[in-house]
Amino acid sequence: MWLKYHSQSSGAGGNLNIKQQIDEGALKHEQTIREAVECAGVGLHSGAPVKLRILPAPPGSGIVFRRVDLEGFEVEAVSRNVARVSYATSLMKKGVLISTTEHLLSACIGTGIDNAIVELDNLELPILDGSAQPFVQLIHQAGIRKQRRPRTYLRIRQALELREGNKFIAVYPADHYSVSYTINFPHPLIGKEAFRLELANGEYLREVAPARTFGSREDEQTLRNMGLIRGASRENCVVLTKDGVENPPLRFADEFVRHKVLDLIGDLALLGKQILGNVVADRAGHAMHTALVSRLLRDQTLWEETTLEDEPTPVAVHVRAMAGQMA
């Protein structure tokens, strides 16, 4: 079947200049881009052509999608606007749809972008190469500007665990943001894979952003009959056959689980803030990712808002240590 698309790379993102982005000051303050950048492509599921621009935004704006084909109607990238979470995460406000948002939102978290306007002239973001790396490259092309407003984090105070059959997702208190993901697919090339990521030390750009979405040739027609993957091709996803990969090479040996990490980070961006906590997922997907977001936001006893200036010593020490690793 066409599995949920995932993305990884063989280190293709390692040449990005991340040392200047990961420092204590950048982690303490909100950031936006310096100038507008744009790209064009097709939607993964709709197959529709789309042009996209990312523009700077004022402090406190968050990530806001703007449909320029619908008189500039805006849809904020927050949990209350989540609409569909099957093979992609889509947002809807007053009937206006923004589809397949997770890769761009993941890139924003990975590069430390808090505020941006994302303009598009169709209902679905372009899939580009199937990973978050093209969006990361756009952001670095635009440049990153630190803003004066302190960045507010959601610091996890109590554990939250969700289960659905053999699927599991949870978040636990921690002094920094980390993600651990395990998958188990029956395909002989995948099987059981696990990956852990620290968000504060630059690993995202090197180890996750290039990971591509993937799907199975065997299930292609079924999904196309459902109106899905009309824009999928060998250029924007890893295509699995019964025995292997139709369009090698993989960017990573475990590219599949790395893309799941990419998707999870993008979906958790719908909290509206980065978290200080450890997220653990096992065979979860978009629906469970966004369910975790919804449950967290509904129960304010599970977290507290904080800035790094407010944090106790362990967090400040960790931030300085991560900044030192990038020097």
Short mmCIF file of C-alpha atoms in Angstrom, two decimals:
data_model
loop_
_atom_site.label_atom_id
_atom_site.label_comp_id
_atom_site.label_asym_id
_atom_site.label_seq_id
_atom_site.Cartn_x
_atom_site.Cartn_y
_atom_site.Cartn_z
CA MET A 1 0.00 0.00 0.00
CA TRP A 2 1.07 3.59 -0.29
CA LEU A 3 2.25 4.12 3.24
CA LYS A 4 2.30 7.60 4.74
CA TYR A 5 5.11 9.36 2.99
CA HIS A 6 8.32 9.78 4.95
CA SER A 7 11.59 11.50 4.23
CA GLN A 8 15.26 11.10 5.08
CA SER A 9 18.62 11.71 3.53
CA SER A 10 22.09 10.33 3.31
CA GLY A 11 23.46 13.42 4.92
CA ALA A 12 22.43 15.71 2.10
CA GLY A 13 21.51 18.38 4.64
CA GLY A 14 24.92 18.42 6.30
CA ASN A 15 26.22 21.36 4.28
CA LEU A 16 23.68 23.80 5.70
CA ASN A 17 25.08 26.59 7.87
CA ILE A 18 23.46 25.72 11.20
CA LYS A 19 26.12 26.95 13.60
CA GLN A 20 24.77 30.48 13.43
CA GLN A 21 21.21 29.34 14.09
CA ILE A 22 21.69 27.12 17.15
CA ASP A 23 22.85 29.37 19.97
CA GLU A 24 21.49 30.33 23.34
CA GLY A 25 20.17 33.66 22.12
CA ALA A 26 18.27 32.11 19.22
CA LEU A 27 16.68 29.56 21.54
CA LYS A 28 15.59 32.29 23.95
CA HIS A 29 13.94 34.58 21.39
CA GLU A 30 11.38 34.21 18.64
CA GLN A 31 12.61 34.21 15.05
CA THR A 32 11.29 34.91 11.57
CA ILE A 33 12.86 34.98 8.12
CA ARG A 34 14.66 38.05 6.76
CA GLU A 35 13.05 38.23 3.31
CA ALA A 36 10.41 36.53 1.20
CA VAL A 37 11.28 33.33 -0.68
CA GLU A 38 9.18 31.18 -3.00
CA CYS A 39 8.91 27.84 -4.74
CA ALA A 40 6.45 25.95 -6.92
CA GLY A 41 5.40 22.34 -7.39
CA VAL A 42 2.44 19.99 -7.21
CA GLY A 43 0.38 18.74 -4.30
CA LEU A 44 1.11 15.16 -3.28
CA HIS A 45 -2.52 14.12 -3.02
CA SER A 46 -4.35 16.64 -5.22
CA GLY A 47 -1.74 16.66 -7.99
CA ALA A 48 -2.64 20.35 -8.44
CA PRO A 49 0.05 22.90 -9.34
CA VAL A 50 0.77 25.39 -6.57
CA LYS A 51 3.03 28.36 -5.95
CA LEU A 52 4.18 29.05 -2.39
CA ARG A 53 5.84 32.07 -0.76
CA ILE A 54 7.19 32.35 2.77
CA LEU A 55 7.24 35.88 4.17
CA PRO A 56 8.48 37.46 7.43
CA ALA A 57 5.91 37.98 10.17
CA PRO A 58 5.79 40.06 13.37
CA PRO A 59 6.56 38.57 16.80
CA GLY A 60 3.72 36.55 18.26
CA SER A 61 2.16 35.79 14.85
CA GLY A 62 2.99 32.08 14.68
CA ILE A 63 2.81 30.29 11.33
CA VAL A 64 -0.16 31.51 9.27
CA PHE A 65 -1.21 30.10 5.90
CA ARG A 66 -2.72 32.57 3.46
CA ARG A 67 -4.77 31.47 0.40
CA VAL A 68 -3.99 34.18 -2.14
CA ASP A 69 -6.45 32.56 -4.56
CA LEU A 70 -9.23 33.18 -2.01
CA GLU A 71 -8.75 36.89 -1.33
CA GLY A 72 -5.95 36.26 1.13
CA PHE A 73 -7.98 34.15 3.56
CA GLU A 74 -5.79 33.14 6.51
CA VAL A 75 -5.66 29.86 8.41
CA GLU A 76 -3.50 29.69 11.51
CA ALA A 77 -1.35 26.59 12.04
CA VAL A 78 -2.88 25.66 15.39
CA SER A 79 -4.73 22.66 16.77
CA ARG A 80 -8.22 24.16 16.59
CA ASN A 81 -7.95 24.31 12.79
CA VAL A 82 -6.98 20.64 12.26
CA ALA A 83 -9.34 19.08 9.73
CA ARG A 84 -7.98 15.84 8.26
CA VAL A 85 -5.26 13.57 9.62
CA SER A 86 -5.25 10.41 7.52
CA TYR A 87 -2.48 10.34 4.92
CA ALA A 88 -1.52 13.94 5.65
CA THR A 89 -2.31 16.69 8.15
CA SER A 90 -4.66 19.33 6.81
CA LEU A 91 -6.11 22.49 8.30
CA MET A 92 -9.51 24.07 7.71
CA LYS A 93 -11.13 27.32 8.80
CA LYS A 94 -14.60 28.40 7.69
CA GLY A 95 -14.48 25.83 4.89
CA VAL A 96 -11.08 26.91 3.55
CA LEU A 97 -8.64 24.00 3.32
CA ILE A 98 -4.86 23.95 3.65
CA SER A 99 -3.61 20.43 2.96
CA THR A 100 -0.38 18.53 3.71
CA THR A 101 1.17 21.04 6.08
CA GLU A 102 3.46 18.77 8.08
CA HIS A 103 6.70 19.03 6.08
CA LEU A 104 6.83 22.83 6.07
CA LEU A 105 5.82 23.05 9.74
CA SER A 106 8.51 20.51 10.58
CA ALA A 107 11.09 22.62 8.73
CA CYS A 108 10.01 25.69 10.71
CA ILE A 109 10.57 23.89 14.01
CA GLY A 110 13.86 22.43 12.81
CA THR A 111 15.22 25.84 11.80
CA GLY A 112 13.75 27.73 14.76
CA ILE A 113 11.20 29.79 12.85
CA ASP A 114 8.34 30.92 15.11
CA ASN A 115 6.62 33.50 12.90
CA ALA A 116 5.95 33.41 9.15
CA ILE A 117 3.23 33.98 6.58
CA VAL A 118 2.94 31.12 4.07
CA GLU A 119 1.12 32.18 0.92
CA LEU A 120 -0.18 29.61 -1.54
CA ASP A 121 -2.51 29.76 -4.54
CA ASN A 122 -4.14 26.35 -4.16
CA LEU A 123 -5.41 24.04 -1.44
CA GLU A 124 -2.30 21.87 -0.95
CA LEU A 125 1.33 22.69 -0.25
CA PRO A 126 3.84 21.47 -2.86
CA ILE A 127 5.41 18.12 -2.06
CA LEU A 128 8.73 19.11 -3.72
CA ASP A 129 11.15 16.18 -3.17
CA GLY A 130 8.99 14.56 -0.49
CA SER A 131 11.06 15.77 2.44
CA ALA A 132 11.43 18.92 4.53
CA GLN A 133 14.84 19.72 3.10
CA PRO A 134 13.65 22.04 0.28
CA PHE A 135 11.75 24.11 2.86
CA VAL A 136 14.84 24.21 5.10
CA GLN A 137 16.88 25.42 2.14
CA LEU A 138 14.31 28.12 1.38
CA ILE A 139 14.46 29.34 4.97
CA HIS A 140 18.23 29.50 4.92
CA GLN A 141 18.11 31.28 1.57
CA ALA A 142 15.84 33.87 3.14
CA GLY A 143 17.97 34.19 6.24
CA ILE A 144 16.85 34.00 9.86
CA ARG A 145 16.19 37.09 11.96
CA LYS A 146 16.05 36.99 15.74
CA GLN A 147 13.19 39.01 17.20
CA ARG A 148 13.04 40.80 20.54
CA ARG A 149 10.11 38.86 21.95
CA PRO A 150 11.14 36.00 24.28
CA ARG A 151 10.16 32.59 22.93
CA THR A 152 7.51 30.91 25.08
CA TYR A 153 7.77 27.13 25.46
CA LEU A 154 5.33 24.54 26.78
CA ARG A 155 7.22 22.83 29.56
CA ILE A 156 5.72 19.38 30.20
CA ARG A 157 4.97 18.90 33.91
CA GLN A 158 3.17 15.54 33.85
CA ALA A 159 3.32 12.53 31.56
CA LEU A 160 0.56 11.96 29.02
CA GLU A 161 0.20 8.56 27.30
CA LEU A 162 -2.23 7.58 24.53
CA ARG A 163 -2.79 4.04 23.23
CA GLU A 164 -4.83 2.64 20.36
CA GLY A 165 -4.35 -1.09 19.85
CA ASN A 166 -0.62 -1.59 19.28
CA LYS A 167 -0.10 2.14 18.60
CA PHE A 168 1.34 4.36 21.28
CA ILE A 169 2.37 7.98 21.75
CA ALA A 170 3.37 9.83 24.89
CA VAL A 171 5.14 12.92 26.17
CA TYR A 172 7.17 13.07 29.37
CA PRO A 173 8.78 15.87 31.39
CA ALA A 174 12.31 16.73 30.26
CA ASP A 175 14.65 19.70 30.23
CA HIS A 176 14.73 19.89 26.42
CA TYR A 177 12.85 18.73 23.31
CA SER A 178 13.54 15.20 22.08
CA VAL A 179 11.64 12.69 19.95
CA SER A 180 11.91 8.89 19.89
CA TYR A 181 10.02 6.92 17.24
CA THR A 182 9.64 3.20 16.49
CA ILE A 183 7.91 1.74 13.43
CA ASN A 184 7.22 -1.84 12.39
CA PHE A 185 6.10 -2.36 8.78
CA PRO A 186 5.70 -5.82 7.19
CA HIS A 187 7.70 -4.79 4.11
CA PRO A 188 10.99 -6.79 4.05
CA LEU A 189 13.05 -3.63 3.54
CA ILE A 190 11.59 -1.86 6.58
CA GLY A 191 10.57 -4.14 9.42
CA LYS A 192 11.28 -2.60 12.81
CA GLU A 193 13.18 0.69 12.86
CA ALA A 194 13.81 3.16 15.70
CA PHE A 195 15.29 6.65 15.78
CA ARG A 196 15.86 9.29 18.46
CA LEU A 197 16.41 12.99 17.86
CA GLU A 198 17.50 15.92 20.01
CA LEU A 199 15.96 19.11 18.65
CA ALA A 200 18.45 21.55 20.17
CA ASN A 201 21.74 20.37 18.66
CA GLY A 202 21.35 20.64 14.90
CA GLU A 203 20.66 16.95 14.27
CA TYR A 204 17.34 17.76 12.63
CA LEU A 205 18.96 19.45 9.63
CA ARG A 206 21.49 16.68 9.09
CA GLU A 207 19.57 13.58 10.07
CA VAL A 208 15.83 14.18 9.54
CA ALA A 209 15.05 17.04 7.15
CA PRO A 210 16.25 15.14 4.02
CA ALA A 211 14.15 12.02 4.75
CA ARG A 212 11.53 11.47 2.05
CA THR A 213 7.99 10.19 2.20
CA PHE A 214 7.40 6.68 0.92
CA GLY A 215 4.73 4.40 -0.46
CA SER A 216 4.17 0.99 -2.00
CA ARG A 217 3.59 0.44 -5.70
CA GLU A 218 1.28 -2.44 -4.75
CA ASP A 219 -1.27 -0.10 -3.15
CA GLU A 220 -0.92 2.79 -5.58
CA GLN A 221 -4.12 2.22 -7.53
CA THR A 222 -6.24 1.75 -4.42
CA LEU A 223 -5.16 5.11 -3.05
CA ARG A 224 -5.56 6.84 -6.41
CA ASN A 225 -9.13 5.49 -6.53
CA MET A 226 -9.64 7.19 -3.15
CA GLY A 227 -8.55 10.50 -4.67
CA LEU A 228 -5.13 10.38 -3.02
CA ILE A 229 -1.48 10.53 -4.22
CA ARG A 230 -2.42 12.05 -7.58
CA GLY A 231 0.81 14.03 -7.49
CA ALA A 232 3.05 11.19 -6.30
CA SER A 233 6.01 10.22 -8.46
CA ARG A 234 9.46 8.67 -8.29
CA GLU A 235 10.82 12.20 -7.90
CA ASN A 236 8.96 13.01 -4.68
CA CYS A 237 8.79 9.78 -2.70
CA VAL A 238 10.53 6.48 -2.09
CA VAL A 239 8.62 3.89 -4.12
CA LEU A 240 8.59 0.42 -2.56
CA THR A 241 8.13 -2.76 -4.56
CA LYS A 242 7.48 -6.20 -3.07
CA ASP A 243 11.21 -6.85 -2.76
CA GLY A 244 12.90 -3.48 -2.49
CA VAL A 245 13.04 0.12 -3.72
CA GLU A 246 12.04 1.10 -7.25
CA ASN A 247 14.04 4.35 -7.21
CA PRO A 248 17.20 3.85 -5.14
CA PRO A 249 19.32 4.87 -3.39
CA LEU A 250 17.84 5.57 0.02
CA ARG A 251 19.20 8.68 1.66
CA PHE A 252 19.53 6.75 4.94
CA ALA A 253 19.33 3.03 5.65
CA ASP A 254 16.51 3.83 8.10
CA GLU A 255 14.96 6.65 6.06
CA PHE A 256 11.44 5.41 6.78
CA VAL A 257 11.45 5.93 10.55
CA ARG A 258 13.32 9.21 10.16
CA HIS A 259 10.51 10.56 8.05
CA LYS A 260 8.04 9.54 10.73
CA VAL A 261 10.07 11.71 13.12
CA LEU A 262 9.88 14.54 10.56
CA ASP A 263 6.10 14.22 10.37
CA LEU A 264 5.70 14.07 14.15
CA ILE A 265 7.70 17.27 14.65
CA GLY A 266 5.55 18.99 12.02
CA ASP A 267 2.32 17.83 13.63
CA LEU A 268 3.45 18.88 17.11
CA ALA A 269 4.08 22.36 15.72
CA LEU A 270 0.29 22.71 15.90
CA LEU A 271 0.72 23.26 19.64
CA GLY A 272 1.68 26.77 18.58
CA LYS A 273 4.85 26.58 20.67
CA GLN A 274 7.87 24.34 20.96
CA ILE A 275 7.87 22.03 23.93
CA LEU A 276 10.33 21.15 26.67
CA GLY A 277 9.64 17.44 26.90
CA ASN A 278 10.44 13.98 25.58
CA VAL A 279 8.00 12.59 22.98
CA VAL A 280 7.90 8.82 22.44
CA ALA A 281 5.91 7.18 19.63
CA ASP A 282 5.50 3.56 18.54
CA ARG A 283 3.66 2.82 15.27
CA ALA A 284 1.72 6.07 15.63
CA GLY A 285 0.61 8.30 12.74
CA HIS A 286 -0.88 11.69 11.98
CA ALA A 287 -4.13 10.95 13.84
CA MET A 288 -2.32 10.03 17.05
CA HIS A 289 0.15 12.91 16.66
CA THR A 290 -2.65 15.45 16.49
CA ALA A 291 -4.63 13.64 19.21
CA LEU A 292 -1.66 14.19 21.52
CA VAL A 293 -1.65 17.88 20.62
CA SER A 294 -5.38 18.17 21.31
CA ARG A 295 -5.20 16.34 24.65
CA LEU A 296 -2.27 18.44 25.81
CA LEU A 297 -4.00 21.70 25.02
CA ARG A 298 -7.23 20.59 26.72
CA ASP A 299 -5.52 19.79 30.04
CA GLN A 300 -3.47 22.73 31.25
CA THR A 301 -2.37 20.81 34.36
CA LEU A 302 0.02 18.84 32.12
CA TRP A 303 2.21 21.80 31.19
CA GLU A 304 3.16 25.37 31.91
CA GLU A 305 4.27 28.20 29.69
CA THR A 306 7.84 29.31 30.27
CA THR A 307 10.72 31.19 28.71
CA LEU A 308 14.30 29.98 28.98
CA GLU A 309 15.06 32.93 31.25
CA ASP A 310 12.47 31.51 33.66
CA GLU A 311 13.84 27.98 33.52
CA PRO A 312 15.84 26.35 36.34
CA THR A 313 19.56 25.73 35.95
CA PRO A 314 19.43 22.32 34.13
CA VAL A 315 17.72 23.81 31.08
CA ALA A 316 20.12 26.74 30.80
CA VAL A 317 23.08 24.39 31.17
CA HIS A 318 21.71 22.10 28.43
CA VAL A 319 21.14 25.03 26.06
CA ARG A 320 24.70 26.29 26.56
CA ALA A 321 26.07 22.79 26.06
CA MET A 322 24.17 22.34 22.79
CA ALA A 323 25.35 25.73 21.58
CA GLY A 324 28.92 24.77 22.41
CA GLN A 325 28.66 21.56 20.36
CA MET A 326 27.77 23.65 17.29
CA ALA A 327 30.66 26.11 17.71
#
